[in-house]
């Protein structure tokens, strides 16, 4: 869930204050409240188990554990479209990702970001509120986490925003941000922890079809590849301030509750969600249904329409040619395109994965040879070499491969959000080869990567490769989509500059 709300802003020109996260592991006790409840003693950074409600902690995105299994991908696509575009800069403003980072970090909004500024270099941009001078208002806008057994951090608000940071132009699992701690349940056993989380509604245990799921099916890390797509969650995002408003003191997963209700009112599968006109028709119908509810009508899990922020008058009482609906409907050609147009423009860059004819999940031992069809490793742990024969295809999603991966004359190869302990060699593939890129979380390869003679296009973006990176004779070339790879060995051929 992401619950940012409009509020009064400090003028950008009024402050040029360095944006900077705290040192790793540092806890700011009771920031913005004057409280200092900290039972731990000693000098230096405090361990996670010492964090108390209200504390601000500096984290790596890669150490956060999600408390939901689904996202509204189109919401993330909108953010990524803005983060990777230049329309903000062309209008004389800073890129939206710096505003979002500053807000998430408790520093209100961006004050300035010069040429070459990057989120992974906080000294390259500034926020309007400095670290150490946060207010109750700026802290309220921060994303939240619960400390669990062993000091693990469980994200309870901000899955969409933080996933967008990770997948953005300068994002990675090492990107740092601060979170506000709401609870410390580190003293509980793991079963008791999840029971407490469920009782306090701090975990969303439903899948993309609103069916119950167990905690064992929650992703173990951020990254769009590790989540499932719930189109109703995206739909609710686009109805914001048209059919509902985020209320003060909003609970976690509010938008999912609206999405659960909308499933019984509107069928998203009846609309083309890649085209603006039918998508807008769906948003209009859904938001009008939300606004038409009685304030006391129960929407989901005992919560009423009023509690979930049902708007008093659809679109703020304005016609569809005005208000927030008109802003949402602006085409990509407009100087200020609507969120939907930007989301769909980025979505068009996301290549669909081949349809699986065989799926492997969980642990698997021994060599794996793909001789025909499309074999998908989905959250699998493959121990042994993987070989893809001519004409066959391989899709690896959120998995670990302990052994080499070799494909020659395959139909397609797709590797997203996975780790390979061994060399990767992909040659003469007729279809697309994807290692990272839009909609595909970057990978880690411990060993060399060799890409040669592939003719269906190669995307190689933001991956970590500990060995050499060798690319030659790929047509039409190798594209990193503007997200450089972290390569430990030499880069040669078409990948020399990636």
GROMACS .gro file of C-alpha atoms in nm:
model
  498
    1UNK     CA    1   0.000   0.000   0.000
    2UNK     CA    2   0.107   0.363  -0.061
    3UNK     CA    3  -0.084   0.634   0.120
    4UNK     CA    4   0.075   0.966   0.021
    5UNK     CA    5  -0.162   1.261   0.057
    6UNK     CA    6  -0.157   1.615  -0.073
    7UNK     CA    7  -0.036   1.870   0.179
    8UNK     CA    8   0.115   2.215   0.206
    9UNK     CA    9   0.470   2.225   0.073
   10UNK     CA   10   0.773   2.434   0.156
   11UNK     CA   11   0.888   2.626  -0.155
   12UNK     CA   12   1.180   2.454  -0.330
   13UNK     CA   13   1.367   2.781  -0.341
   14UNK     CA   14   1.330   2.823   0.033
   15UNK     CA   15   1.581   2.555   0.124
   16UNK     CA   16   1.866   2.369  -0.035
   17UNK     CA   17   1.925   2.107   0.231
   18UNK     CA   18   2.138   1.800   0.177
   19UNK     CA   19   1.944   1.478   0.139
   20UNK     CA   20   2.122   1.205   0.327
   21UNK     CA   21   2.025   0.877   0.486
   22UNK     CA   22   2.159   0.791   0.829
   23UNK     CA   23   2.447   0.550   0.877
   24UNK     CA   24   2.359   0.184   0.832
   25UNK     CA   25   2.165   0.047   1.126
   26UNK     CA   26   2.118   0.384   1.295
   27UNK     CA   27   1.791   0.435   1.479
   28UNK     CA   28   1.647   0.781   1.545
   29UNK     CA   29   1.433   0.735   1.857
   30UNK     CA   30   1.096   0.904   1.867
   31UNK     CA   31   1.167   1.139   1.576
   32UNK     CA   32   0.912   1.416   1.556
   33UNK     CA   33   0.756   1.320   1.891
   34UNK     CA   34   1.017   1.413   2.151
   35UNK     CA   35   1.008   1.057   2.290
   36UNK     CA   36   1.322   0.852   2.346
   37UNK     CA   37   1.212   0.500   2.442
   38UNK     CA   38   1.516   0.281   2.375
   39UNK     CA   39   1.596  -0.013   2.606
   40UNK     CA   40   1.925  -0.089   2.431
   41UNK     CA   41   2.251   0.064   2.543
   42UNK     CA   42   2.598   0.096   2.397
   43UNK     CA   43   2.772   0.311   2.141
   44UNK     CA   44   2.752   0.292   1.765
   45UNK     CA   45   2.459   0.180   1.547
   46UNK     CA   46   2.187  -0.001   1.738
   47UNK     CA   47   2.068  -0.346   1.629
   48UNK     CA   48   1.727  -0.375   1.466
   49UNK     CA   49   1.578  -0.549   1.769
   50UNK     CA   50   1.627  -0.225   1.965
   51UNK     CA   51   1.399  -0.023   1.738
   52UNK     CA   52   1.083   0.106   1.901
   53UNK     CA   53   0.758   0.246   1.756
   54UNK     CA   54   0.828   0.591   1.613
   55UNK     CA   55   1.196   0.522   1.548
   56UNK     CA   56   1.338   0.596   1.203
   57UNK     CA   57   1.573   0.334   1.064
   58UNK     CA   58   1.801   0.341   0.762
   59UNK     CA   59   1.767   0.031   0.544
   60UNK     CA   60   1.874  -0.128   0.218
   61UNK     CA   61   1.583  -0.213  -0.010
   62UNK     CA   62   1.724  -0.564  -0.038
   63UNK     CA   63   1.675  -0.639   0.332
   64UNK     CA   64   1.301  -0.569   0.339
   65UNK     CA   65   1.043  -0.848   0.355
   66UNK     CA   66   0.706  -0.781   0.188
   67UNK     CA   67   0.378  -0.836   0.372
   68UNK     CA   68   0.172  -0.874   0.054
   69UNK     CA   69   0.210  -1.103  -0.245
   70UNK     CA   70   0.054  -0.878  -0.509
   71UNK     CA   71   0.097  -0.532  -0.656
   72UNK     CA   72  -0.096  -0.321  -0.899
   73UNK     CA   73   0.164  -0.332  -1.174
   74UNK     CA   74   0.013  -0.038  -1.362
   75UNK     CA   75   0.073   0.186  -1.061
   76UNK     CA   76   0.440   0.084  -1.063
   77UNK     CA   77   0.454   0.135  -1.442
   78UNK     CA   78   0.326   0.490  -1.400
   79UNK     CA   79   0.598   0.568  -1.149
   80UNK     CA   80   0.868   0.407  -1.363
   81UNK     CA   81   0.748   0.601  -1.667
   82UNK     CA   82   0.788   0.926  -1.474
   83UNK     CA   83   1.117   0.824  -1.313
   84UNK     CA   84   1.274   0.737  -1.647
   85UNK     CA   85   1.132   1.030  -1.843
   86UNK     CA   86   1.245   1.389  -1.876
   87UNK     CA   87   0.920   1.584  -1.878
   88UNK     CA   88   0.971   1.706  -1.521
   89UNK     CA   89   1.313   1.845  -1.610
   90UNK     CA   90   1.178   1.994  -1.934
   91UNK     CA   91   0.923   2.184  -1.725
   92UNK     CA   92   1.201   2.322  -1.504
   93UNK     CA   93   1.127   2.087  -1.215
   94UNK     CA   94   1.315   1.795  -1.062
   95UNK     CA   95   1.234   1.438  -1.157
   96UNK     CA   96   0.948   1.287  -0.959
   97UNK     CA   97   1.166   1.012  -0.813
   98UNK     CA   98   1.359   1.268  -0.608
   99UNK     CA   99   1.034   1.410  -0.468
  100UNK     CA  100   0.917   1.059  -0.383
  101UNK     CA  101   1.249   0.966  -0.222
  102UNK     CA  102   1.257   1.282  -0.008
  103UNK     CA  103   0.897   1.229   0.105
  104UNK     CA  104   0.961   0.864   0.184
  105UNK     CA  105   1.277   0.958   0.375
  106UNK     CA  106   1.084   1.202   0.596
  107UNK     CA  107   1.227   1.509   0.421
  108UNK     CA  108   0.912   1.644   0.252
  109UNK     CA  109   1.013   1.694  -0.113
  110UNK     CA  110   1.311   1.758  -0.337
  111UNK     CA  111   1.464   2.106  -0.330
  112UNK     CA  112   1.712   2.060  -0.614
  113UNK     CA  113   1.867   1.787  -0.828
  114UNK     CA  114   2.138   1.884  -1.070
  115UNK     CA  115   2.248   1.711  -1.389
  116UNK     CA  116   2.360   1.357  -1.318
  117UNK     CA  117   2.183   1.339  -0.982
  118UNK     CA  118   2.106   0.984  -0.868
  119UNK     CA  119   1.904   0.831  -0.587
  120UNK     CA  120   2.199   0.613  -0.493
  121UNK     CA  121   2.407   0.927  -0.434
  122UNK     CA  122   2.213   1.142  -0.182
  123UNK     CA  123   2.486   1.407  -0.197
  124UNK     CA  124   2.382   1.476  -0.559
  125UNK     CA  125   2.040   1.619  -0.469
  126UNK     CA  126   1.874   1.804  -0.182
  127UNK     CA  127   1.547   1.794   0.012
  128UNK     CA  128   1.349   2.074   0.175
  129UNK     CA  129   1.376   1.926   0.526
  130UNK     CA  130   1.715   1.813   0.657
  131UNK     CA  131   1.778   1.492   0.843
  132UNK     CA  132   1.733   1.563   1.212
  133UNK     CA  133   1.471   1.835   1.157
  134UNK     CA  134   1.178   1.613   1.065
  135UNK     CA  135   0.833   1.719   1.183
  136UNK     CA  136   0.533   1.510   1.279
  137UNK     CA  137   0.389   1.589   0.936
  138UNK     CA  138   0.693   1.476   0.737
  139UNK     CA  139   0.736   1.163   0.949
  140UNK     CA  140   0.369   1.074   0.894
  141UNK     CA  141   0.433   1.048   0.518
  142UNK     CA  142   0.712   0.793   0.560
  143UNK     CA  143   0.667   0.427   0.473
  144UNK     CA  144   0.643   0.185   0.762
  145UNK     CA  145   0.792  -0.141   0.885
  146UNK     CA  146   0.754  -0.391   1.168
  147UNK     CA  147   1.056  -0.551   1.334
  148UNK     CA  148   1.008  -0.930   1.337
  149UNK     CA  149   1.190  -1.228   1.486
  150UNK     CA  150   1.566  -1.205   1.449
  151UNK     CA  151   1.541  -0.834   1.374
  152UNK     CA  152   1.406  -0.892   1.023
  153UNK     CA  153   1.221  -0.595   0.877
  154UNK     CA  154   0.873  -0.642   0.736
  155UNK     CA  155   0.743  -0.364   0.513
  156UNK     CA  156   0.379  -0.276   0.587
  157UNK     CA  157   0.336   0.035   0.370
  158UNK     CA  158   0.519   0.141   0.056
  159UNK     CA  159   0.547  -0.177  -0.152
  160UNK     CA  160   0.465   0.009  -0.474
  161UNK     CA  161   0.691   0.308  -0.411
  162UNK     CA  162   0.991   0.107  -0.291
  163UNK     CA  163   0.954  -0.143  -0.575
  164UNK     CA  164   0.954   0.154  -0.812
  165UNK     CA  165   1.274   0.283  -0.652
  166UNK     CA  166   1.438  -0.057  -0.692
  167UNK     CA  167   1.330  -0.094  -1.057
  168UNK     CA  168   1.401   0.270  -1.144
  169UNK     CA  169   1.686   0.425  -1.343
  170UNK     CA  170   1.929   0.428  -1.048
  171UNK     CA  171   1.772   0.160  -0.832
  172UNK     CA  172   1.909  -0.161  -0.690
  173UNK     CA  173   1.877  -0.379  -0.381
  174UNK     CA  174   2.153  -0.164  -0.227
  175UNK     CA  175   1.958   0.162  -0.253
  176UNK     CA  176   1.901   0.310   0.092
  177UNK     CA  177   1.592   0.471   0.243
  178UNK     CA  178   1.456   0.538   0.590
  179UNK     CA  179   1.141   0.379   0.731
  180UNK     CA  180   0.929   0.450   1.036
  181UNK     CA  181   0.891   0.160   1.278
  182UNK     CA  182   0.532   0.100   1.389
  183UNK     CA  183   0.587  -0.213   1.603
  184UNK     CA  184   0.860  -0.436   1.739
  185UNK     CA  185   0.753  -0.801   1.754
  186UNK     CA  186   1.106  -0.940   1.756
  187UNK     CA  187   1.053  -1.122   2.085
  188UNK     CA  188   0.780  -1.342   1.936
  189UNK     CA  189   0.828  -1.685   1.781
  190UNK     CA  190   0.771  -1.698   1.407
  191UNK     CA  191   0.419  -1.853   1.436
  192UNK     CA  192   0.322  -1.603   1.706
  193UNK     CA  193   0.463  -1.318   1.494
  194UNK     CA  194   0.244  -1.401   1.197
  195UNK     CA  195  -0.058  -1.451   1.420
  196UNK     CA  196  -0.003  -1.104   1.568
  197UNK     CA  197   0.048  -0.954   1.222
  198UNK     CA  198  -0.279  -1.107   1.100
  199UNK     CA  199  -0.471  -1.000   1.409
  200UNK     CA  200  -0.353  -0.642   1.369
  201UNK     CA  201  -0.415  -0.646   0.992
  202UNK     CA  202  -0.051  -0.577   0.908
  203UNK     CA  203  -0.029  -0.848   0.643
  204UNK     CA  204  -0.241  -0.900   0.329
  205UNK     CA  205  -0.288  -1.274   0.280
  206UNK     CA  206  -0.479  -1.281  -0.047
  207UNK     CA  207  -0.351  -1.354  -0.395
  208UNK     CA  208  -0.409  -1.172  -0.724
  209UNK     CA  209  -0.752  -1.336  -0.748
  210UNK     CA  210  -0.845  -1.237  -0.390
  211UNK     CA  211  -0.808  -1.597  -0.271
  212UNK     CA  212  -0.648  -1.672   0.068
  213UNK     CA  213  -0.280  -1.761   0.077
  214UNK     CA  214  -0.035  -1.865   0.346
  215UNK     CA  215   0.261  -1.663   0.471
  216UNK     CA  216   0.490  -1.913   0.298
  217UNK     CA  217   0.375  -1.767  -0.034
  218UNK     CA  218   0.476  -1.411   0.048
  219UNK     CA  219   0.776  -1.285  -0.151
  220UNK     CA  220   1.105  -1.282   0.036
  221UNK     CA  221   1.223  -0.955  -0.118
  222UNK     CA  222   1.118  -0.654  -0.324
  223UNK     CA  223   1.124  -0.644  -0.703
  224UNK     CA  224   0.833  -0.653  -0.945
  225UNK     CA  225   0.922  -1.006  -1.057
  226UNK     CA  226   0.858  -1.139  -0.707
  227UNK     CA  227   0.497  -1.016  -0.696
  228UNK     CA  228   0.180  -1.112  -0.881
  229UNK     CA  229  -0.024  -0.851  -1.067
  230UNK     CA  230  -0.368  -0.757  -0.933
  231UNK     CA  231  -0.547  -0.537  -1.191
  232UNK     CA  232  -0.804  -0.430  -0.931
  233UNK     CA  233  -0.528  -0.281  -0.718
  234UNK     CA  234  -0.419  -0.071  -1.016
  235UNK     CA  235  -0.781   0.024  -1.085
  236UNK     CA  236  -0.823   0.157  -0.730
  237UNK     CA  237  -0.505   0.363  -0.766
  238UNK     CA  238  -0.648   0.542  -1.070
  239UNK     CA  239  -0.979   0.612  -0.892
  240UNK     CA  240  -0.801   0.803  -0.614
  241UNK     CA  241  -0.955   1.148  -0.560
  242UNK     CA  242  -1.226   1.057  -0.812
  243UNK     CA  243  -1.415   0.782  -0.628
  244UNK     CA  244  -1.235   0.786  -0.292
  245UNK     CA  245  -0.983   0.990  -0.095
  246UNK     CA  246  -0.718   0.848   0.136
  247UNK     CA  247  -0.849   0.934   0.483
  248UNK     CA  248  -0.640   1.058   0.771
  249UNK     CA  249  -0.514   0.766   0.977
  250UNK     CA  250  -0.570   0.524   0.689
  251UNK     CA  251  -0.502   0.162   0.773
  252UNK     CA  252  -0.263  -0.061   0.584
  253UNK     CA  253  -0.394  -0.226   0.265
  254UNK     CA  254  -0.688   0.014   0.229
  255UNK     CA  255  -0.670  -0.001  -0.153
  256UNK     CA  256  -0.685  -0.380  -0.151
  257UNK     CA  257  -1.011  -0.362   0.044
  258UNK     CA  258  -1.160  -0.140  -0.225
  259UNK     CA  259  -1.028  -0.378  -0.489
  260UNK     CA  260  -1.192  -0.676  -0.320
  261UNK     CA  261  -1.527  -0.497  -0.333
  262UNK     CA  262  -1.487  -0.386  -0.695
  263UNK     CA  263  -1.446  -0.747  -0.804
  264UNK     CA  264  -1.816  -0.796  -0.746
  265UNK     CA  265  -1.907  -0.478  -0.935
  266UNK     CA  266  -1.683  -0.461  -1.243
  267UNK     CA  267  -1.505  -0.723  -1.454
  268UNK     CA  268  -1.160  -0.597  -1.553
  269UNK     CA  269  -1.121  -0.881  -1.804
  270UNK     CA  270  -1.398  -0.725  -2.014
  271UNK     CA  271  -1.177  -0.422  -2.086
  272UNK     CA  272  -0.860  -0.375  -2.288
  273UNK     CA  273  -0.624  -0.253  -2.018
  274UNK     CA  274  -0.355  -0.166  -2.271
  275UNK     CA  275  -0.563   0.108  -2.437
  276UNK     CA  276  -0.656   0.441  -2.276
  277UNK     CA  277  -1.022   0.471  -2.378
  278UNK     CA  278  -1.149   0.138  -2.242
  279UNK     CA  279  -0.929   0.173  -1.934
  280UNK     CA  280  -1.078   0.519  -1.868
  281UNK     CA  281  -1.429   0.378  -1.912
  282UNK     CA  282  -1.349   0.121  -1.643
  283UNK     CA  283  -1.206   0.385  -1.409
  284UNK     CA  284  -1.513   0.604  -1.458
  285UNK     CA  285  -1.755   0.321  -1.391
  286UNK     CA  286  -1.565   0.191  -1.089
  287UNK     CA  287  -1.518   0.533  -0.930
  288UNK     CA  288  -1.888   0.616  -0.976
  289UNK     CA  289  -1.981   0.289  -0.806
  290UNK     CA  290  -1.754   0.378  -0.513
  291UNK     CA  291  -1.892   0.731  -0.479
  292UNK     CA  292  -2.252   0.606  -0.495
  293UNK     CA  293  -2.213   0.383  -0.190
  294UNK     CA  294  -2.385   0.476   0.134
  295UNK     CA  295  -2.135   0.594   0.392
  296UNK     CA  296  -2.224   0.304   0.622
  297UNK     CA  297  -2.209   0.033   0.357
  298UNK     CA  298  -1.962  -0.241   0.447
  299UNK     CA  299  -1.695  -0.267   0.178
  300UNK     CA  300  -1.455  -0.533   0.305
  301UNK     CA  301  -1.358  -0.700   0.632
  302UNK     CA  302  -1.609  -0.500   0.835
  303UNK     CA  303  -1.486  -0.161   0.716
  304UNK     CA  304  -1.737   0.086   0.577
  305UNK     CA  305  -1.720   0.306   0.271
  306UNK     CA  306  -1.675   0.613   0.491
  307UNK     CA  307  -1.388   0.449   0.681
  308UNK     CA  308  -1.219   0.368   0.350
  309UNK     CA  309  -1.249   0.725   0.224
  310UNK     CA  310  -1.550   0.713  -0.009
  311UNK     CA  311  -1.568   1.054  -0.176
  312UNK     CA  312  -1.875   1.269  -0.107
  313UNK     CA  313  -1.929   1.362  -0.472
  314UNK     CA  314  -1.783   1.182  -0.774
  315UNK     CA  315  -1.481   1.367  -0.915
  316UNK     CA  316  -1.518   1.636  -0.649
  317UNK     CA  317  -1.857   1.737  -0.790
  318UNK     CA  318  -1.709   1.828  -1.129
  319UNK     CA  319  -1.800   1.700  -1.475
  320UNK     CA  320  -1.570   1.447  -1.637
  321UNK     CA  321  -1.422   1.727  -1.849
  322UNK     CA  322  -1.277   1.876  -1.530
  323UNK     CA  323  -1.138   1.776  -1.194
  324UNK     CA  324  -0.914   1.479  -1.127
  325UNK     CA  325  -1.079   1.263  -1.391
  326UNK     CA  326  -0.987   1.508  -1.664
  327UNK     CA  327  -0.628   1.515  -1.535
  328UNK     CA  328  -0.615   1.135  -1.542
  329UNK     CA  329  -0.749   1.132  -1.901
  330UNK     CA  330  -0.481   1.362  -2.047
  331UNK     CA  331  -0.304   1.188  -2.340
  332UNK     CA  332   0.069   1.128  -2.363
  333UNK     CA  333   0.095   1.416  -2.612
  334UNK     CA  334  -0.024   1.664  -2.348
  335UNK     CA  335   0.247   1.876  -2.180
  336UNK     CA  336   0.127   1.724  -1.852
  337UNK     CA  337   0.012   1.370  -1.943
  338UNK     CA  338  -0.223   1.185  -1.712
  339UNK     CA  339  -0.108   0.901  -1.491
  340UNK     CA  340  -0.288   0.646  -1.705
  341UNK     CA  341  -0.119   0.754  -2.029
  342UNK     CA  342   0.224   0.736  -1.865
  343UNK     CA  343   0.149   0.395  -1.717
  344UNK     CA  344   0.035   0.253  -2.052
  345UNK     CA  345   0.337   0.398  -2.235
  346UNK     CA  346   0.572   0.217  -1.999
  347UNK     CA  347   0.355  -0.095  -2.002
  348UNK     CA  348   0.399  -0.114  -2.380
  349UNK     CA  349   0.773  -0.165  -2.320
  350UNK     CA  350   0.714  -0.473  -2.105
  351UNK     CA  351   0.757  -0.783  -2.318
  352UNK     CA  352   0.516  -1.064  -2.230
  353UNK     CA  353   0.675  -1.389  -2.115
  354UNK     CA  354   0.621  -1.702  -2.324
  355UNK     CA  355   0.333  -1.920  -2.205
  356UNK     CA  356   0.461  -2.205  -1.989
  357UNK     CA  357   0.407  -2.564  -2.100
  358UNK     CA  358   0.594  -2.698  -1.797
  359UNK     CA  359   0.647  -2.530  -1.460
  360UNK     CA  360   0.904  -2.617  -1.195
  361UNK     CA  361   0.866  -2.475  -0.844
  362UNK     CA  362   1.046  -2.536  -0.517
  363UNK     CA  363   1.363  -2.747  -0.480
  364UNK     CA  364   1.483  -2.962  -0.770
  365UNK     CA  365   1.805  -3.164  -0.781
  366UNK     CA  366   1.987  -3.292  -1.088
  367UNK     CA  367   2.047  -3.173  -1.444
  368UNK     CA  368   1.758  -3.004  -1.626
  369UNK     CA  369   1.741  -3.032  -2.004
  370UNK     CA  370   1.471  -2.838  -2.190
  371UNK     CA  371   1.407  -3.015  -2.519
  372UNK     CA  372   1.077  -2.860  -2.634
  373UNK     CA  373   0.803  -2.619  -2.533
  374UNK     CA  374   0.846  -2.353  -2.265
  375UNK     CA  375   0.985  -2.460  -1.930
  376UNK     CA  376   0.932  -2.211  -1.649
  377UNK     CA  377   1.126  -2.212  -1.323
  378UNK     CA  378   0.900  -2.015  -1.092
  379UNK     CA  379   1.044  -1.953  -0.744
  380UNK     CA  380   1.243  -2.271  -0.788
  381UNK     CA  381   1.574  -2.383  -0.641
  382UNK     CA  382   1.746  -2.576  -0.919
  383UNK     CA  383   2.063  -2.763  -0.821
  384UNK     CA  384   2.240  -2.886  -1.131
  385UNK     CA  385   2.315  -2.761  -1.482
  386UNK     CA  386   2.041  -2.629  -1.709
  387UNK     CA  387   2.060  -2.685  -2.086
  388UNK     CA  388   1.811  -2.545  -2.340
  389UNK     CA  389   1.799  -2.733  -2.671
  390UNK     CA  390   1.719  -2.583  -3.013
  391UNK     CA  391   1.361  -2.462  -3.049
  392UNK     CA  392   1.283  -2.478  -2.677
  393UNK     CA  393   1.236  -2.182  -2.441
  394UNK     CA  394   1.328  -2.114  -2.079
  395UNK     CA  395   1.170  -1.866  -1.837
  396UNK     CA  396   1.335  -1.828  -1.495
  397UNK     CA  397   1.150  -1.612  -1.241
  398UNK     CA  398   1.251  -1.543  -0.882
  399UNK     CA  399   1.462  -1.860  -0.871
  400UNK     CA  400   1.811  -1.980  -0.785
  401UNK     CA  401   2.020  -2.191  -1.022
  402UNK     CA  402   2.316  -2.368  -0.867
  403UNK     CA  403   2.507  -2.464  -1.180
  404UNK     CA  404   2.570  -2.341  -1.533
  405UNK     CA  405   2.300  -2.226  -1.775
  406UNK     CA  406   2.357  -2.296  -2.144
  407UNK     CA  407   2.118  -2.228  -2.432
  408UNK     CA  408   2.198  -2.270  -2.802
  409UNK     CA  409   1.948  -2.195  -3.081
  410UNK     CA  410   1.667  -2.165  -2.829
  411UNK     CA  411   1.333  -2.003  -2.909
  412UNK     CA  412   1.360  -1.761  -2.616
  413UNK     CA  413   1.543  -1.715  -2.285
  414UNK     CA  414   1.412  -1.500  -2.002
  415UNK     CA  415   1.583  -1.457  -1.665
  416UNK     CA  416   1.420  -1.224  -1.409
  417UNK     CA  417   1.485  -1.164  -1.041
  418UNK     CA  418   1.702  -1.474  -1.012
  419UNK     CA  419   2.047  -1.580  -0.900
  420UNK     CA  420   2.275  -1.809  -1.101
  421UNK     CA  421   2.576  -1.968  -0.934
  422UNK     CA  422   2.773  -2.050  -1.246
  423UNK     CA  423   2.835  -1.931  -1.601
  424UNK     CA  424   2.555  -1.822  -1.835
  425UNK     CA  425   2.591  -1.880  -2.209
  426UNK     CA  426   2.313  -1.792  -2.455
  427UNK     CA  427   2.381  -1.817  -2.826
  428UNK     CA  428   2.189  -1.808  -3.156
  429UNK     CA  429   1.849  -1.756  -2.992
  430UNK     CA  430   1.579  -1.684  -3.251
  431UNK     CA  431   1.347  -1.499  -3.013
  432UNK     CA  432   1.399  -1.246  -2.734
  433UNK     CA  433   1.672  -1.283  -2.472
  434UNK     CA  434   1.594  -1.096  -2.150
  435UNK     CA  435   1.809  -1.055  -1.843
  436UNK     CA  436   1.645  -0.762  -1.664
  437UNK     CA  437   1.464  -0.471  -1.825
  438UNK     CA  438   1.111  -0.328  -1.799
  439UNK     CA  439   0.893  -0.555  -1.587
  440UNK     CA  440   1.183  -0.794  -1.524
  441UNK     CA  441   1.381  -0.753  -1.202
  442UNK     CA  442   1.759  -0.765  -1.243
  443UNK     CA  443   1.960  -1.081  -1.172
  444UNK     CA  444   2.286  -1.182  -1.005
  445UNK     CA  445   2.523  -1.413  -1.189
  446UNK     CA  446   2.827  -1.553  -1.009
  447UNK     CA  447   3.044  -1.624  -1.311
  448UNK     CA  448   3.080  -1.506  -1.671
  449UNK     CA  449   2.794  -1.415  -1.905
  450UNK     CA  450   2.839  -1.483  -2.277
  451UNK     CA  451   2.577  -1.366  -2.530
  452UNK     CA  452   2.656  -1.438  -2.895
  453UNK     CA  453   2.470  -1.450  -3.225
  454UNK     CA  454   2.120  -1.393  -3.083
  455UNK     CA  455   1.880  -1.248  -3.341
  456UNK     CA  456   1.560  -1.170  -3.149
  457UNK     CA  457   1.689  -0.875  -2.949
  458UNK     CA  458   1.880  -0.879  -2.620
  459UNK     CA  459   1.790  -0.684  -2.307
  460UNK     CA  460   2.060  -0.683  -2.038
  461UNK     CA  461   1.981  -0.430  -1.767
  462UNK     CA  462   2.098  -0.361  -1.410
  463UNK     CA  463   2.231  -0.711  -1.351
  464UNK     CA  464   2.522  -0.798  -1.123
  465UNK     CA  465   2.781  -1.016  -1.296
  466UNK     CA  466   3.089  -1.118  -1.100
  467UNK     CA  467   3.282  -1.243  -1.403
  468UNK     CA  468   3.345  -1.123  -1.757
  469UNK     CA  469   3.064  -1.000  -1.984
  470UNK     CA  470   3.110  -1.100  -2.348
  471UNK     CA  471   2.866  -0.997  -2.623
  472UNK     CA  472   2.908  -1.035  -3.000
  473UNK     CA  473   2.705  -1.063  -3.321
  474UNK     CA  474   2.372  -1.002  -3.146
  475UNK     CA  475   2.109  -0.838  -3.369
  476UNK     CA  476   1.988  -0.572  -3.350
  477UNK     CA  477   2.227  -0.532  -3.056
  478UNK     CA  478   2.224  -0.535  -2.676
  479UNK     CA  479   2.013  -0.282  -2.485
  480UNK     CA  480   2.054  -0.195  -2.117
  481UNK     CA  481   1.749   0.040  -2.125
  482UNK     CA  482   1.962   0.305  -1.958
  483UNK     CA  483   2.033   0.091  -1.650
  484UNK     CA  484   2.399  -0.008  -1.639
  485UNK     CA  485   2.508  -0.354  -1.532
  486UNK     CA  486   2.750  -0.406  -1.242
  487UNK     CA  487   3.023  -0.624  -1.391
  488UNK     CA  488   3.323  -0.754  -1.194
  489UNK     CA  489   3.525  -0.870  -1.494
  490UNK     CA  490   3.609  -0.719  -1.832
  491UNK     CA  491   3.331  -0.615  -2.070
  492UNK     CA  492   3.393  -0.683  -2.437
  493UNK     CA  493   3.226  -0.652  -2.775
  494UNK     CA  494   2.874  -0.513  -2.782
  495UNK     CA  495   2.869  -0.502  -2.402
  496UNK     CA  496   3.183  -0.294  -2.361
  497UNK     CA  497   2.978   0.012  -2.266
  498UNK     CA  498   2.694  -0.158  -2.077
   0.00000   0.00000   0.00000
